[in-house]
Amino acid sequence: MTSGGNFLIIIALLPFIGALVPGVMIRAGRNACAIFTAAPTLLALTMLLILAPRVMNGEVVHDEFVWMPQIGLSASFMLDGLGLLFAGMILGVGLLIILYARFYLSGEDPMGQFYTYLLLFQGAMLGIVLSDNILLLLIFWELTSLSSFLLIGYWKHLPEGRQGARMALAVTGAGGLAMIGGMLILGTIVGSFNLSDILQAGDAIRASEWYMPALILILLGAFTKSAQFPFHFWLPHAMAAPTPVSAYLHSATMVKAGVFLMARMWPVLSGTDAWFYIVATTGLVTMVLGALIALFKDDLKALLAFSTVSHLGLLTMLLGFGTEAAAIAAVFHIINHLTFKAALFMTAGIIDHETHTRDIKRLGGLRRLMPVTFVIGTVAALSMAGIPLFNGFLSKEMMLEEASHTEWWQNPWIVPALATLGALLSVAYSLRFIAHVFFGPVRDDYPSKPHDPPAGMWASPAFLAVLVILIGVMPVLVEPLVIVAADAVTGGLDYAPHLKIWHGVTPALWMSGIAVLGGIILLALHAPLDRLWLATPRPEAKSIFDRLVGGTVALSRAISERSHNGAISRYLAIFVVTTVISGYLAWRGGGMPVQTRGMIPIPPVVWVGWMLLLVATISVVLMHRDRFRTLVVIGIIGLMISVGFVYLSAPDLALTQISVETVTIMLLLLALHYIPKTSPVESSGGRRFRDAVIAIAAGAGVGGLAYAFMLRDVETISEYHLANSYTGGGGTNVVNVILVDFRGYDTYGEIIVLGIAGLTIYALLEALLAGPAGRRLRNTDYSTDRSKDRHPLMMVVATRLMLPIAAMVGIFIFLRGHNEPGGGFVAGLVISIALLMQYMASGFAWTQARQRIEYHAMIGTGVVIAGLTGAGAWLAGKPFLTSAFGYVHLPPIEEFELATAALFDLGVFLTVLGAVMLMLYSLSRIARYAGETINVEPMDYDPSDRVSQARKEE
């Protein structure tokens, strides 16, 4: 492999970058929009042509962008003969489609949007054919499904367009999910996800016991994408898209992605009976079935769609044969099918554009009215029929030659006969396209007067028609490309093929003659055969698909309505039962190591604490309907857990637990004022018994698991944290170093979630207070429940004294957190408690009037500071959130440490403080809506005012 100087990376990215331009340039006009859409495609094609000579000389060009080296993730791109062929097709035909679409789309169609979707799809396809990493390939694979969904459904006003887009997405998306599994199996077998490594491990893959599952899953992805039976039905319904989409997706790109995948995996998956019987049989059936249906379609695009299905089946069959000659024929037909089918789709679009109909039965006689279109369409259709001197004839002969000596289940006649039948039907529908559209008398009832379009519309199909003829009479023009592409497919050709028109009198020639003669006869008998076809009952794939989707939706709705009924008790029951069963099965199947230690003696004090905790927990269950008592008991439980942490030498956890418990209880006490003091009996005795059994099972399971682990030696990551806390994170407090360094990414996500929770509570209450609930609060009289001294003097004085002390304690805890128990999270909670006490002592209005920092901004600032601190590590070439630290000596202060972890902890501190205070602010708004008095003084009764009043009275 040789380096491409990052050309491959640029080629893959150019369409995505270019997709940003059309939506803007459409303001400068349709021509400017088309030009700026073509520019990235042309630039990518130019860069590809620069690399082409190296590939044609047998080199494999490779570029790589290392993304996450720690886990082996990189964006790897590879250009070999097969990639060159497909990338050239994607970019070359893309340029022709851009030109064609400029004149095809009407002034009412949002052209900028169309070109944006087109470039997104183009980039996804390039990613598939250039990827050297199967995980990257899978990403681009799914992007093709998404971007094709946008293109197929471009005409949103058409119901059939929307349905076709949904159908294509459902089928190809489901196949993509299956393919993900198959690719992961391949990567696991080989031990690498690089495609270049996988292609060298064919023997190991075929010998693996996982070969068959991988083969089936990967073929499901390929068959669904390339519309192979029984997944063929989505492609014709995708014809509701504008013709430029059909010409691009269904001749050169999307439907060829499955063929590309089979060709790319040919060296490692072919060569087995399973490959032959699955792939060749599927292709053969699809070829015949698609051709048969195409013969009786009256819609031009439907005829071409089913003919595409048939020719994709032909390609699949050739790859399924598993021979080098068949692979060469497949590569050659990929080129030929591209030229004549894209030209035919664009011809059909021209006819529809000018006559306002695609119904063959309403056409005829167009050769006199549209002579240019007639020539282009006839040349392309004759190639599709496999008539000599057109390129389709050459690859069809090669296909028939391979079919003529291929046995199916030890029968030498089945494959040749069905292949000949497929070719015969292909001749018939191709000649029908010519005869029923262009020949016959000129009609006087066309929906619109036909005429040839402007040169800008017929230039693209005319160019392809010229290629059809040139390749047909001089196949040597594409012979080097066919050889280098076939060499990449087979992993190395044993001989150099020679493409020529005449191969002598061979079985393939006789089969071809039978096909042409039979096709002419079928065309002559088309009218009675069409009546018979219409009268014959047959299954309709679309109806089957619709019923399947409808049944799946109905089943999903039934399951959802039973399991998601809005009752949190049901959700918890399902979750806990599933967890308990899964844990039990894992316990039984996994086994347990031998016990290595016994229990230590339990001191009496611990027994007492444990009994208090047990009594408090049972009390919550028994008195949970009295919300205030329950809250008090929950506070006791939290306190006992904190004491347990202290006893077990976990001061960090104890600090965090008691701080969280205090804040939570205070906020719940405030909220309790606005909800009923007791909860009603809503569950029956049987349900409560069921819930008790589930709860006891879950609790016993967790307790038993913890007990089992404590009695056995288990390797954990804690040893690594203890050994590297100081050297790697610059701190001796292992818990804090874990939070801000080793698991800093988790902490970053958690503060984001906390901030979102605070903002969500604010937004929900905003909506709540603007609705009926707000009106009920304003109309409720709480005056009899209010204390006459809600802001007592003693509490005001005590909280004023507490505030600076609590602030100092919070700052102290924050600063010492990297080496001693503490940190930003606990510090934020401590200062939150001090501020909460101010609000409780002097009321919200008085305290809020002295607030200088917006809580929303505090949350955002905290998240941004934490994020920038993590991103700063990139400047030093380190992974995200890697800490940097050092020691500074400033006389007369003793030496102290400076660490970037402190900045991250500052972000945690601000986010926690902002989120807690925003939650309080949200609750206070309920109070004001409920008619709480707005105090302007710090306390309800000021003693100094009484003294002044008494002196005045004296």
Short mmCIF file of N, CA and C in Angstrom, two decimals, residues 885-891 893-899:
data_model
loop_
_atom_site.label_atom_id
_atom_site.label_comp_id
_atom_site.label_asym_id
_atom_site.label_seq_id
_atom_site.Cartn_x
_atom_site.Cartn_y
_atom_site.Cartn_z
N PHE A 885 -0.54 19.25 36.14
CA PHE A 885 -0.35 19.80 37.48
C PHE A 885 1.12 20.10 37.70
N GLY A 886 1.35 20.99 38.66
CA GLY A 886 2.71 21.35 39.04
C GLY A 886 2.70 22.02 40.40
N TYR A 887 3.90 22.34 40.92
CA TYR A 887 4.02 22.91 42.25
C TYR A 887 4.69 24.28 42.17
N VAL A 888 4.12 25.20 42.94
CA VAL A 888 4.58 26.59 42.93
C VAL A 888 4.97 27.00 44.35
N HIS A 889 6.04 27.76 44.48
CA HIS A 889 6.47 28.25 45.79
C HIS A 889 6.49 29.78 45.74
N LEU A 890 5.59 30.39 46.50
CA LEU A 890 5.50 31.84 46.60
C LEU A 890 5.78 32.26 48.04
N PRO A 891 6.98 32.74 48.32
CA PRO A 891 7.29 33.17 49.70
C PRO A 891 6.35 34.30 50.12
N ILE A 893 4.46 32.01 51.48
CA ILE A 893 3.55 30.86 51.47
C ILE A 893 4.35 29.61 51.14
N GLU A 894 4.00 28.52 51.78
CA GLU A 894 4.71 27.28 51.50
C GLU A 894 4.33 26.77 50.12
N GLU A 895 5.07 25.82 49.62
CA GLU A 895 4.84 25.28 48.28
C GLU A 895 3.43 24.68 48.18
N PHE A 896 2.76 24.99 47.07
CA PHE A 896 1.41 24.46 46.87
C PHE A 896 1.26 24.01 45.42
N GLU A 897 0.22 23.22 45.22
CA GLU A 897 0.00 22.60 43.91
C GLU A 897 -1.01 23.40 43.09
N LEU A 898 -0.76 23.51 41.80
CA LEU A 898 -1.72 24.04 40.84
C LEU A 898 -2.05 22.94 39.84
N ALA A 899 -3.35 22.69 39.65
CA ALA A 899 -3.77 21.60 38.75
C ALA A 899 -4.96 22.06 37.92
#
